[in-house]
Amino acid sequence: MKRVLSWIVFMNFLSVGLGAQTLSDAVSLLKESRYTEAIDVLKSCEGTEGYKPEWYLITASVYEKQGLFVQSVDLLKQGYYRLGNQKEIAFNLANNLFALGKWDEAVEFYSRAIEADSLFYQAYLNRGNSYLKSGRYNEAVSDYNRVLSLNPAHPQKISIERMIALLTDEERQQAEQARLAEERRREQERKMAEMRDQAASELSDSDRSRNLQVDNTGLEDYMFNLDIVE
């Protein structure tokens, strides 16, 4: 009996060790671009490792490397709602949504990653990029400035500063365009009002002329009736 119990304990220990090694093996296969084998390995240990964020992140990375962003999104959403607001899962989920061109949804999950870690400057940077793609320049500038405040030595600092300057100039141009458009609209409304007033005035003059003609006709009839018969 003792020998049987010892064997069971050993097998349990071995299975735990294999589970940890399996994730490591999957990462190695991923680095070697052996994606099909990596997925097979990950599926084999899903039962023991499937409740760990690392399993979701590695599996999603395999899908990403193959350009299978929809599958990656579906998997990461499962992990997100199963494990709660894990910032790494939320961040990678947002990255995949960005790759699919779903800017607004990407913003949502970058924001959730930031909720989990307010100092997560990578999430600010990528959220800023999502705002940029959707034309929300004010929000993009705010996030880019936040990145530089959190990481003044960011390796992309020059590029970020250049983008901020471009977007700020773009905002000024948009504001000027909006001002000119408003001026054109008001001028058009003024001209239309003048045209309406002119048309109304002409109609009024026409009515007065017609009434005068009617009155003259009546006067001529009256004068005819007053003719003296000799």
JSON list of C-alpha atoms in Angstrom, two decimals:
[
{"chain": "A", "resi": 1, "resn": "MET", "atom": "CA", "xyz": [0.00, 0.00, 0.00]},
{"chain": "A", "resi": 2, "resn": "LYS", "atom": "CA", "xyz": [2.81, 2.42, 0.88]},
{"chain": "A", "resi": 3, "resn": "ARG", "atom": "CA", "xyz": [4.48, 1.66, -2.46]},
{"chain": "A", "resi": 4, "resn": "VAL", "atom": "CA", "xyz": [1.23, 2.39, -4.32]},
{"chain": "A", "resi": 5, "resn": "LEU", "atom": "CA", "xyz": [0.75, 5.70, -2.49]},
{"chain": "A", "resi": 6, "resn": "SER", "atom": "CA", "xyz": [4.33, 6.70, -3.18]},
{"chain": "A", "resi": 7, "resn": "TRP", "atom": "CA", "xyz": [3.81, 6.01, -6.89]},
{"chain": "A", "resi": 8, "resn": "ILE", "atom": "CA", "xyz": [0.65, 8.14, -6.98]},
{"chain": "A", "resi": 9, "resn": "VAL", "atom": "CA", "xyz": [2.40, 11.02, -5.25]},
{"chain": "A", "resi": 10, "resn": "PHE", "atom": "CA", "xyz": [5.30, 10.73, -7.68]},
{"chain": "A", "resi": 11, "resn": "MET", "atom": "CA", "xyz": [3.00, 10.74, -10.72]},
{"chain": "A", "resi": 12, "resn": "ASN", "atom": "CA", "xyz": [1.14, 13.78, -9.42]},
{"chain": "A", "resi": 13, "resn": "PHE", "atom": "CA", "xyz": [4.43, 15.59, -8.90]},
{"chain": "A", "resi": 14, "resn": "LEU", "atom": "CA", "xyz": [5.60, 14.54, -12.36]},
{"chain": "A", "resi": 15, "resn": "SER", "atom": "CA", "xyz": [2.40, 15.76, -14.01]},
{"chain": "A", "resi": 16, "resn": "VAL", "atom": "CA", "xyz": [2.78, 19.16, -12.34]},
{"chain": "A", "resi": 17, "resn": "GLY", "atom": "CA", "xyz": [6.35, 19.34, -13.51]},
{"chain": "A", "resi": 18, "resn": "LEU", "atom": "CA", "xyz": [5.34, 18.36, -17.05]},
{"chain": "A", "resi": 19, "resn": "GLY", "atom": "CA", "xyz": [2.64, 21.02, -17.04]},
{"chain": "A", "resi": 20, "resn": "ALA", "atom": "CA", "xyz": [5.17, 23.76, -16.24]},
{"chain": "A", "resi": 21, "resn": "GLN", "atom": "CA", "xyz": [7.60, 22.32, -18.78]},
{"chain": "A", "resi": 22, "resn": "THR", "atom": "CA", "xyz": [4.88, 22.16, -21.38]},
{"chain": "A", "resi": 23, "resn": "LEU", "atom": "CA", "xyz": [4.39, 25.92, -21.29]},
{"chain": "A", "resi": 24, "resn": "SER", "atom": "CA", "xyz": [8.13, 26.35, -21.61]},
{"chain": "A", "resi": 25, "resn": "ASP", "atom": "CA", "xyz": [8.15, 23.93, -24.53]},
{"chain": "A", "resi": 26, "resn": "ALA", "atom": "CA", "xyz": [5.32, 25.84, -26.18]},
{"chain": "A", "resi": 27, "resn": "VAL", "atom": "CA", "xyz": [7.30, 29.06, -25.89]},
{"chain": "A", "resi": 28, "resn": "SER", "atom": "CA", "xyz": [10.33, 27.37, -27.46]},
{"chain": "A", "resi": 29, "resn": "LEU", "atom": "CA", "xyz": [8.21, 26.08, -30.33]},
{"chain": "A", "resi": 30, "resn": "LEU", "atom": "CA", "xyz": [6.71, 29.54, -30.77]},
{"chain": "A", "resi": 31, "resn": "LYS", "atom": "CA", "xyz": [10.18, 31.07, -31.05]},
{"chain": "A", "resi": 32, "resn": "GLU", "atom": "CA", "xyz": [11.04, 28.49, -33.70]},
{"chain": "A", "resi": 33, "resn": "SER", "atom": "CA", "xyz": [7.81, 29.34, -35.61]},
{"chain": "A", "resi": 34, "resn": "ARG", "atom": "CA", "xyz": [6.55, 25.79, -35.12]},
{"chain": "A", "resi": 35, "resn": "TYR", "atom": "CA", "xyz": [3.04, 27.04, -34.54]},
{"chain": "A", "resi": 36, "resn": "THR", "atom": "CA", "xyz": [1.02, 23.86, -35.12]},
{"chain": "A", "resi": 37, "resn": "GLU", "atom": "CA", "xyz": [3.19, 21.93, -32.66]},
{"chain": "A", "resi": 38, "resn": "ALA", "atom": "CA", "xyz": [2.99, 24.77, -30.15]},
{"chain": "A", "resi": 39, "resn": "ILE", "atom": "CA", "xyz": [-0.81, 24.77, -30.30]},
{"chain": "A", "resi": 40, "resn": "ASP", "atom": "CA", "xyz": [-0.89, 20.98, -29.82]},
{"chain": "A", "resi": 41, "resn": "VAL", "atom": "CA", "xyz": [1.31, 21.29, -26.75]},
{"chain": "A", "resi": 42, "resn": "LEU", "atom": "CA", "xyz": [-0.83, 24.09, -25.32]},
{"chain": "A", "resi": 43, "resn": "LYS", "atom": "CA", "xyz": [-4.02, 22.15, -25.89]},
{"chain": "A", "resi": 44, "resn": "SER", "atom": "CA", "xyz": [-2.53, 19.15, -24.13]},
{"chain": "A", "resi": 45, "resn": "CYS", "atom": "CA", "xyz": [-1.95, 21.14, -20.96]},
{"chain": "A", "resi": 46, "resn": "GLU", "atom": "CA", "xyz": [-5.09, 23.28, -21.07]},
{"chain": "A", "resi": 47, "resn": "GLY", "atom": "CA", "xyz": [-6.66, 21.26, -18.27]},
{"chain": "A", "resi": 48, "resn": "THR", "atom": "CA", "xyz": [-3.87, 22.06, -15.83]},
{"chain": "A", "resi": 49, "resn": "GLU", "atom": "CA", "xyz": [-2.67, 25.43, -17.11]},
{"chain": "A", "resi": 50, "resn": "GLY", "atom": "CA", "xyz": [-5.84, 26.88, -18.62]},
{"chain": "A", "resi": 51, "resn": "TYR", "atom": "CA", "xyz": [-6.65, 28.97, -15.56]},
{"chain": "A", "resi": 52, "resn": "LYS", "atom": "CA", "xyz": [-3.31, 30.80, -15.69]},
{"chain": "A", "resi": 53, "resn": "PRO", "atom": "CA", "xyz": [-2.92, 34.05, -17.61]},
{"chain": "A", "resi": 54, "resn": "GLU", "atom": "CA", "xyz": [0.33, 32.74, -19.09]},
{"chain": "A", "resi": 55, "resn": "TRP", "atom": "CA", "xyz": [-1.53, 29.98, -20.93]},
{"chain": "A", "resi": 56, "resn": "TYR", "atom": "CA", "xyz": [-3.88, 32.48, -22.56]},
{"chain": "A", "resi": 57, "resn": "LEU", "atom": "CA", "xyz": [-1.07, 34.88, -23.44]},
{"chain": "A", "resi": 58, "resn": "ILE", "atom": "CA", "xyz": [1.14, 32.21, -25.00]},
{"chain": "A", "resi": 59, "resn": "THR", "atom": "CA", "xyz": [-1.71, 30.60, -26.92]},
{"chain": "A", "resi": 60, "resn": "ALA", "atom": "CA", "xyz": [-2.88, 33.98, -28.19]},
{"chain": "A", "resi": 61, "resn": "SER", "atom": "CA", "xyz": [0.68, 34.79, -29.28]},
{"chain": "A", "resi": 62, "resn": "VAL", "atom": "CA", "xyz": [0.75, 31.64, -31.41]},
{"chain": "A", "resi": 63, "resn": "TYR", "atom": "CA", "xyz": [-2.45, 32.76, -33.12]},
{"chain": "A", "resi": 64, "resn": "GLU", "atom": "CA", "xyz": [-1.09, 36.28, -33.56]},
{"chain": "A", "resi": 65, "resn": "LYS", "atom": "CA", "xyz": [2.07, 35.03, -35.24]},
{"chain": "A", "resi": 66, "resn": "GLN", "atom": "CA", "xyz": [-0.12, 33.29, -37.80]},
{"chain": "A", "resi": 67, "resn": "GLY", "atom": "CA", "xyz": [-2.24, 36.39, -38.34]},
{"chain": "A", "resi": 68, "resn": "LEU", "atom": "CA", "xyz": [-5.24, 34.69, -36.73]},
{"chain": "A", "resi": 69, "resn": "PHE", "atom": "CA", "xyz": [-6.32, 37.78, -34.81]},
{"chain": "A", "resi": 70, "resn": "VAL", "atom": "CA", "xyz": [-10.00, 36.81, -34.55]},
{"chain": "A", "resi": 71, "resn": "GLN", "atom": "CA", "xyz": [-9.09, 33.53, -32.83]},
{"chain": "A", "resi": 72, "resn": "SER", "atom": "CA", "xyz": [-6.68, 35.40, -30.57]},
{"chain": "A", "resi": 73, "resn": "VAL", "atom": "CA", "xyz": [-9.37, 37.93, -29.62]},
{"chain": "A", "resi": 74, "resn": "ASP", "atom": "CA", "xyz": [-11.90, 35.20, -28.84]},
{"chain": "A", "resi": 75, "resn": "LEU", "atom": "CA", "xyz": [-9.40, 33.35, -26.66]},
{"chain": "A", "resi": 76, "resn": "LEU", "atom": "CA", "xyz": [-8.22, 36.43, -24.77]},
{"chain": "A", "resi": 77, "resn": "LYS", "atom": "CA", "xyz": [-11.81, 37.51, -24.11]},
{"chain": "A", "resi": 78, "resn": "GLN", "atom": "CA", "xyz": [-12.45, 34.12, -22.54]},
{"chain": "A", "resi": 79, "resn": "GLY", "atom": "CA", "xyz": [-9.40, 34.58, -20.35]},
{"chain": "A", "resi": 80, "resn": "TYR", "atom": "CA", "xyz": [-10.30, 38.15, -19.47]},
{"chain": "A", "resi": 81, "resn": "TYR", "atom": "CA", "xyz": [-13.79, 37.32, -18.29]},
{"chain": "A", "resi": 82, "resn": "ARG", "atom": "CA", "xyz": [-12.67, 34.12, -16.59]},
{"chain": "A", "resi": 83, "resn": "LEU", "atom": "CA", "xyz": [-9.71, 35.56, -14.69]},
{"chain": "A", "resi": 84, "resn": "GLY", "atom": "CA", "xyz": [-10.84, 39.15, -14.17]},
{"chain": "A", "resi": 85, "resn": "ASN", "atom": "CA", "xyz": [-9.08, 42.34, -15.19]},
{"chain": "A", "resi": 86, "resn": "GLN", "atom": "CA", "xyz": [-5.59, 41.02, -15.82]},
{"chain": "A", "resi": 87, "resn": "LYS", "atom": "CA", "xyz": [-3.72, 43.96, -17.34]},
{"chain": "A", "resi": 88, "resn": "GLU", "atom": "CA", "xyz": [-1.56, 41.79, -19.62]},
{"chain": "A", "resi": 89, "resn": "ILE", "atom": "CA", "xyz": [-4.58, 39.99, -21.05]},
{"chain": "A", "resi": 90, "resn": "ALA", "atom": "CA", "xyz": [-6.50, 43.25, -21.49]},
{"chain": "A", "resi": 91, "resn": "PHE", "atom": "CA", "xyz": [-3.47, 44.85, -23.17]},
{"chain": "A", "resi": 92, "resn": "ASN", "atom": "CA", "xyz": [-2.88, 41.98, -25.58]},
{"chain": "A", "resi": 93, "resn": "LEU", "atom": "CA", "xyz": [-6.59, 41.75, -26.31]},
{"chain": "A", "resi": 94, "resn": "ALA", "atom": "CA", "xyz": [-6.58, 45.44, -27.21]},
{"chain": "A", "resi": 95, "resn": "ASN", "atom": "CA", "xyz": [-3.53, 44.93, -29.44]},
{"chain": "A", "resi": 96, "resn": "ASN", "atom": "CA", "xyz": [-5.36, 42.25, -31.40]},
{"chain": "A", "resi": 97, "resn": "LEU", "atom": "CA", "xyz": [-8.45, 44.43, -31.71]},
{"chain": "A", "resi": 98, "resn": "PHE", "atom": "CA", "xyz": [-6.19, 47.21, -33.00]},
{"chain": "A", "resi": 99, "resn": "ALA", "atom": "CA", "xyz": [-4.79, 44.82, -35.61]},
{"chain": "A", "resi": 100, "resn": "LEU", "atom": "CA", "xyz": [-8.37, 44.12, -36.74]},
{"chain": "A", "resi": 101, "resn": "GLY", "atom": "CA", "xyz": [-9.08, 47.84, -37.09]},
{"chain": "A", "resi": 102, "resn": "LYS", "atom": "CA", "xyz": [-11.57, 47.87, -34.21]},
{"chain": "A", "resi": 103, "resn": "TRP", "atom": "CA", "xyz": [-10.30, 51.14, -32.77]},
{"chain": "A", "resi": 104, "resn": "ASP", "atom": "CA", "xyz": [-13.13, 51.88, -30.32]},
{"chain": "A", "resi": 105, "resn": "GLU", "atom": "CA", "xyz": [-13.08, 48.40, -28.80]},
{"chain": "A", "resi": 106, "resn": "ALA", "atom": "CA", "xyz": [-9.30, 48.56, -28.60]},
{"chain": "A", "resi": 107, "resn": "VAL", "atom": "CA", "xyz": [-9.63, 51.82, -26.65]},
{"chain": "A", "resi": 108, "resn": "GLU", "atom": "CA", "xyz": [-12.01, 50.06, -24.27]},
{"chain": "A", "resi": 109, "resn": "PHE", "atom": "CA", "xyz": [-9.56, 47.31, -23.36]},
{"chain": "A", "resi": 110, "resn": "TYR", "atom": "CA", "xyz": [-6.50, 49.58, -23.25]},
{"chain": "A", "resi": 111, "resn": "SER", "atom": "CA", "xyz": [-8.53, 51.62, -20.76]},
{"chain": "A", "resi": 112, "resn": "ARG", "atom": "CA", "xyz": [-9.21, 48.50, -18.72]},
{"chain": "A", "resi": 113, "resn": "ALA", "atom": "CA", "xyz": [-5.50, 47.71, -18.66]},
{"chain": "A", "resi": 114, "resn": "ILE", "atom": "CA", "xyz": [-4.90, 51.25, -17.42]},
{"chain": "A", "resi": 115, "resn": "GLU", "atom": "CA", "xyz": [-7.57, 50.76, -14.75]},
{"chain": "A", "resi": 116, "resn": "ALA", "atom": "CA", "xyz": [-5.58, 47.76, -13.53]},
{"chain": "A", "resi": 117, "resn": "ASP", "atom": "CA", "xyz": [-2.31, 49.72, -13.59]},
{"chain": "A", "resi": 118, "resn": "SER", "atom": "CA", "xyz": [-2.45, 53.51, -13.86]},
{"chain": "A", "resi": 119, "resn": "LEU", "atom": "CA", "xyz": [1.31, 53.63, -14.60]},
{"chain": "A", "resi": 120, "resn": "PHE", "atom": "CA", "xyz": [1.05, 51.27, -17.60]},
{"chain": "A", "resi": 121, "resn": "TYR", "atom": "CA", "xyz": [2.55, 53.72, -20.11]},
{"chain": "A", "resi": 122, "resn": "GLN", "atom": "CA", "xyz": [2.57, 51.16, -22.96]},
{"chain": "A", "resi": 123, "resn": "ALA", "atom": "CA", "xyz": [-1.22, 51.01, -22.71]},
{"chain": "A", "resi": 124, "resn": "TYR", "atom": "CA", "xyz": [-1.40, 54.82, -22.83]},
{"chain": "A", "resi": 125, "resn": "LEU", "atom": "CA", "xyz": [0.78, 54.84, -25.95]},
{"chain": "A", "resi": 126, "resn": "ASN", "atom": "CA", "xyz": [-1.29, 52.23, -27.77]},
{"chain": "A", "resi": 127, "resn": "ARG", "atom": "CA", "xyz": [-4.55, 53.80, -26.67]},
{"chain": "A", "resi": 128, "resn": "GLY", "atom": "CA", "xyz": [-3.25, 57.08, -28.06]},
{"chain": "A", "resi": 129, "resn": "ASN", "atom": "CA", "xyz": [-2.58, 55.30, -31.36]},
{"chain": "A", "resi": 130, "resn": "SER", "atom": "CA", "xyz": [-6.15, 53.99, -31.33]},
{"chain": "A", "resi": 131, "resn": "TYR", "atom": "CA", "xyz": [-7.51, 57.48, -30.73]},
{"chain": "A", "resi": 132, "resn": "LEU", "atom": "CA", "xyz": [-5.34, 58.70, -33.59]},
{"chain": "A", "resi": 133, "resn": "LYS", "atom": "CA", "xyz": [-6.76, 56.08, -35.96]},
{"chain": "A", "resi": 134, "resn": "SER", "atom": "CA", "xyz": [-10.33, 57.05, -35.06]},
{"chain": "A", "resi": 135, "resn": "GLY", "atom": "CA", "xyz": [-9.63, 60.78, -35.51]},
{"chain": "A", "resi": 136, "resn": "ARG", "atom": "CA", "xyz": [-9.93, 61.64, -31.83]},
{"chain": "A", "resi": 137, "resn": "TYR", "atom": "CA", "xyz": [-6.89, 63.91, -31.78]},
{"chain": "A", "resi": 138, "resn": "ASN", "atom": "CA", "xyz": [-7.44, 65.61, -28.42]},
{"chain": "A", "resi": 139, "resn": "GLU", "atom": "CA", "xyz": [-7.54, 62.25, -26.62]},
{"chain": "A", "resi": 140, "resn": "ALA", "atom": "CA", "xyz": [-4.50, 61.04, -28.56]},
{"chain": "A", "resi": 141, "resn": "VAL", "atom": "CA", "xyz": [-2.46, 64.09, -27.56]},
{"chain": "A", "resi": 142, "resn": "SER", "atom": "CA", "xyz": [-3.50, 63.63, -23.93]},
{"chain": "A", "resi": 143, "resn": "ASP", "atom": "CA", "xyz": [-2.32, 59.98, -23.94]},
{"chain": "A", "resi": 144, "resn": "TYR", "atom": "CA", "xyz": [0.95, 60.78, -25.71]},
{"chain": "A", "resi": 145, "resn": "ASN", "atom": "CA", "xyz": [1.70, 63.47, -23.14]},
{"chain": "A", "resi": 146, "resn": "ARG", "atom": "CA", "xyz": [0.88, 60.98, -20.40]},
{"chain": "A", "resi": 147, "resn": "VAL", "atom": "CA", "xyz": [3.39, 58.51, -21.86]},
{"chain": "A", "resi": 148, "resn": "LEU", "atom": "CA", "xyz": [6.16, 61.10, -21.75]},
{"chain": "A", "resi": 149, "resn": "SER", "atom": "CA", "xyz": [5.26, 62.12, -18.20]},
{"chain": "A", "resi": 150, "resn": "LEU", "atom": "CA", "xyz": [5.43, 58.49, -17.05]},
{"chain": "A", "resi": 151, "resn": "ASN", "atom": "CA", "xyz": [8.53, 57.65, -19.06]},
{"chain": "A", "resi": 152, "resn": "PRO", "atom": "CA", "xyz": [10.52, 60.79, -19.97]},
{"chain": "A", "resi": 153, "resn": "ALA", "atom": "CA", "xyz": [13.28, 58.63, -21.47]},
{"chain": "A", "resi": 154, "resn": "HIS", "atom": "CA", "xyz": [10.94, 56.65, -23.70]},
{"chain": "A", "resi": 155, "resn": "PRO", "atom": "CA", "xyz": [12.90, 55.31, -26.73]},
{"chain": "A", "resi": 156, "resn": "GLN", "atom": "CA", "xyz": [10.24, 56.77, -29.05]},
{"chain": "A", "resi": 157, "resn": "LYS", "atom": "CA", "xyz": [10.23, 60.15, -27.33]},
{"chain": "A", "resi": 158, "resn": "ILE", "atom": "CA", "xyz": [11.21, 62.13, -30.44]},
{"chain": "A", "resi": 159, "resn": "SER", "atom": "CA", "xyz": [8.55, 60.42, -32.56]},
{"chain": "A", "resi": 160, "resn": "ILE", "atom": "CA", "xyz": [5.91, 60.97, -29.87]},
{"chain": "A", "resi": 161, "resn": "GLU", "atom": "CA", "xyz": [6.80, 64.65, -29.53]},
{"chain": "A", "resi": 162, "resn": "ARG", "atom": "CA", "xyz": [6.66, 65.05, -33.31]},
{"chain": "A", "resi": 163, "resn": "MET", "atom": "CA", "xyz": [3.22, 63.43, -33.39]},
{"chain": "A", "resi": 164, "resn": "ILE", "atom": "CA", "xyz": [1.99, 65.69, -30.59]},
{"chain": "A", "resi": 165, "resn": "ALA", "atom": "CA", "xyz": [3.18, 68.74, -32.57]},
{"chain": "A", "resi": 166, "resn": "LEU", "atom": "CA", "xyz": [1.50, 67.49, -35.75]},
{"chain": "A", "resi": 167, "resn": "LEU", "atom": "CA", "xyz": [-1.76, 66.76, -34.00]},
{"chain": "A", "resi": 168, "resn": "THR", "atom": "CA", "xyz": [-1.72, 70.08, -32.19]},
{"chain": "A", "resi": 169, "resn": "ASP", "atom": "CA", "xyz": [-1.20, 71.83, -35.52]},
{"chain": "A", "resi": 170, "resn": "GLU", "atom": "CA", "xyz": [-3.94, 69.68, -37.01]},
{"chain": "A", "resi": 171, "resn": "GLU", "atom": "CA", "xyz": [-6.27, 70.79, -34.24]},
{"chain": "A", "resi": 172, "resn": "ARG", "atom": "CA", "xyz": [-5.48, 74.43, -35.01]},
{"chain": "A", "resi": 173, "resn": "GLN", "atom": "CA", "xyz": [-6.12, 73.84, -38.69]},
{"chain": "A", "resi": 174, "resn": "GLN", "atom": "CA", "xyz": [-9.39, 72.09, -37.94]},
{"chain": "A", "resi": 175, "resn": "ALA", "atom": "CA", "xyz": [-10.45, 74.94, -35.68]},
{"chain": "A", "resi": 176, "resn": "GLU", "atom": "CA", "xyz": [-9.61, 77.47, -38.40]},
{"chain": "A", "resi": 177, "resn": "GLN", "atom": "CA", "xyz": [-11.47, 75.43, -40.99]},
{"chain": "A", "resi": 178, "resn": "ALA", "atom": "CA", "xyz": [-14.46, 75.23, -38.69]},
{"chain": "A", "resi": 179, "resn": "ARG", "atom": "CA", "xyz": [-14.34, 79.01, -38.16]},
{"chain": "A", "resi": 180, "resn": "LEU", "atom": "CA", "xyz": [-14.19, 79.67, -41.91]},
{"chain": "A", "resi": 181, "resn": "ALA", "atom": "CA", "xyz": [-16.99, 77.21, -42.55]},
{"chain": "A", "resi": 182, "resn": "GLU", "atom": "CA", "xyz": [-19.12, 78.97, -39.94]},
{"chain": "A", "resi": 183, "resn": "GLU", "atom": "CA", "xyz": [-18.40, 82.33, -41.59]},
{"chain": "A", "resi": 184, "resn": "ARG", "atom": "CA", "xyz": [-19.39, 80.92, -44.98]},
{"chain": "A", "resi": 185, "resn": "ARG", "atom": "CA", "xyz": [-22.58, 79.50, -43.49]},
{"chain": "A", "resi": 186, "resn": "ARG", "atom": "CA", "xyz": [-23.53, 82.83, -41.95]},
{"chain": "A", "resi": 187, "resn": "GLU", "atom": "CA", "xyz": [-22.75, 84.71, -45.18]},
{"chain": "A", "resi": 188, "resn": "GLN", "atom": "CA", "xyz": [-24.87, 82.26, -47.12]},
{"chain": "A", "resi": 189, "resn": "GLU", "atom": "CA", "xyz": [-27.72, 82.68, -44.66]},
{"chain": "A", "resi": 190, "resn": "ARG", "atom": "CA", "xyz": [-27.40, 86.50, -44.97]},
{"chain": "A", "resi": 191, "resn": "LYS", "atom": "CA", "xyz": [-27.55, 86.33, -48.77]},
{"chain": "A", "resi": 192, "resn": "MET", "atom": "CA", "xyz": [-30.52, 83.98, -48.65]},
{"chain": "A", "resi": 193, "resn": "ALA", "atom": "CA", "xyz": [-32.30, 86.37, -46.29]},
{"chain": "A", "resi": 194, "resn": "GLU", "atom": "CA", "xyz": [-31.62, 89.26, -48.67]},
{"chain": "A", "resi": 195, "resn": "MET", "atom": "CA", "xyz": [-32.94, 87.21, -51.60]},
{"chain": "A", "resi": 196, "resn": "ARG", "atom": "CA", "xyz": [-36.10, 86.33, -49.66]},
{"chain": "A", "resi": 197, "resn": "ASP", "atom": "CA", "xyz": [-36.64, 89.97, -48.70]},
{"chain": "A", "resi": 198, "resn": "GLN", "atom": "CA", "xyz": [-36.11, 91.09, -52.30]},
{"chain": "A", "resi": 199, "resn": "ALA", "atom": "CA", "xyz": [-38.52, 88.46, -53.61]},
{"chain": "A", "resi": 200, "resn": "ALA", "atom": "CA", "xyz": [-41.10, 89.45, -51.01]},
{"chain": "A", "resi": 201, "resn": "SER", "atom": "CA", "xyz": [-40.69, 93.11, -51.94]},
{"chain": "A", "resi": 202, "resn": "GLU", "atom": "CA", "xyz": [-41.16, 92.35, -55.64]},
{"chain": "A", "resi": 203, "resn": "LEU", "atom": "CA", "xyz": [-44.29, 90.33, -54.90]},
{"chain": "A", "resi": 204, "resn": "SER", "atom": "CA", "xyz": [-45.64, 93.20, -52.83]},
{"chain": "A", "resi": 205, "resn": "ASP", "atom": "CA", "xyz": [-44.97, 95.70, -55.64]},
{"chain": "A", "resi": 206, "resn": "SER", "atom": "CA", "xyz": [-46.71, 93.39, -58.08]},
{"chain": "A", "resi": 207, "resn": "ASP", "atom": "CA", "xyz": [-49.77, 93.21, -55.85]},
{"chain": "A", "resi": 208, "resn": "ARG", "atom": "CA", "xyz": [-49.93, 97.00, -55.58]},
{"chain": "A", "resi": 209, "resn": "SER", "atom": "CA", "xyz": [-49.64, 97.38, -59.36]},
{"chain": "A", "resi": 210, "resn": "ARG", "atom": "CA", "xyz": [-52.42, 94.87, -59.95]},
{"chain": "A", "resi": 211, "resn": "ASN", "atom": "CA", "xyz": [-54.67, 96.59, -57.44]},
{"chain": "A", "resi": 212, "resn": "LEU", "atom": "CA", "xyz": [-54.01, 99.95, -59.09]},
{"chain": "A", "resi": 213, "resn": "GLN", "atom": "CA", "xyz": [-54.96, 98.54, -62.48]},
{"chain": "A", "resi": 214, "resn": "VAL", "atom": "CA", "xyz": [-58.22, 97.21, -61.08]},
{"chain": "A", "resi": 215, "resn": "ASP", "atom": "CA", "xyz": [-58.95, 100.58, -59.50]},
{"chain": "A", "resi": 216, "resn": "ASN", "atom": "CA", "xyz": [-58.30, 102.39, -62.80]},
{"chain": "A", "resi": 217, "resn": "THR", "atom": "CA", "xyz": [-60.64, 100.06, -64.63]},
{"chain": "A", "resi": 218, "resn": "GLY", "atom": "CA", "xyz": [-63.34, 100.78, -62.14]},
{"chain": "A", "resi": 219, "resn": "LEU", "atom": "CA", "xyz": [-62.74, 104.50, -62.47]},
{"chain": "A", "resi": 220, "resn": "GLU", "atom": "CA", "xyz": [-63.01, 104.34, -66.26]},
{"chain": "A", "resi": 221, "resn": "ASP", "atom": "CA", "xyz": [-66.34, 102.49, -65.96]},
{"chain": "A", "resi": 222, "resn": "TYR", "atom": "CA", "xyz": [-67.56, 105.09, -63.52]},
{"chain": "A", "resi": 223, "resn": "MET", "atom": "CA", "xyz": [-66.52, 107.93, -65.80]},
{"chain": "A", "resi": 224, "resn": "PHE", "atom": "CA", "xyz": [-68.26, 106.22, -68.71]},
{"chain": "A", "resi": 225, "resn": "ASN", "atom": "CA", "xyz": [-71.45, 106.08, -66.76]},
{"chain": "A", "resi": 226, "resn": "LEU", "atom": "CA", "xyz": [-71.19, 109.81, -66.09]},
{"chain": "A", "resi": 227, "resn": "ASP", "atom": "CA", "xyz": [-71.05, 110.75, -69.77]},
{"chain": "A", "resi": 228, "resn": "ILE", "atom": "CA", "xyz": [-73.65, 113.50, -70.56]},
{"chain": "A", "resi": 229, "resn": "VAL", "atom": "CA", "xyz": [-76.05, 112.57, -73.28]},
{"chain": "A", "resi": 230, "resn": "GLU", "atom": "CA", "xyz": [-77.13, 115.52, -75.36]}
]
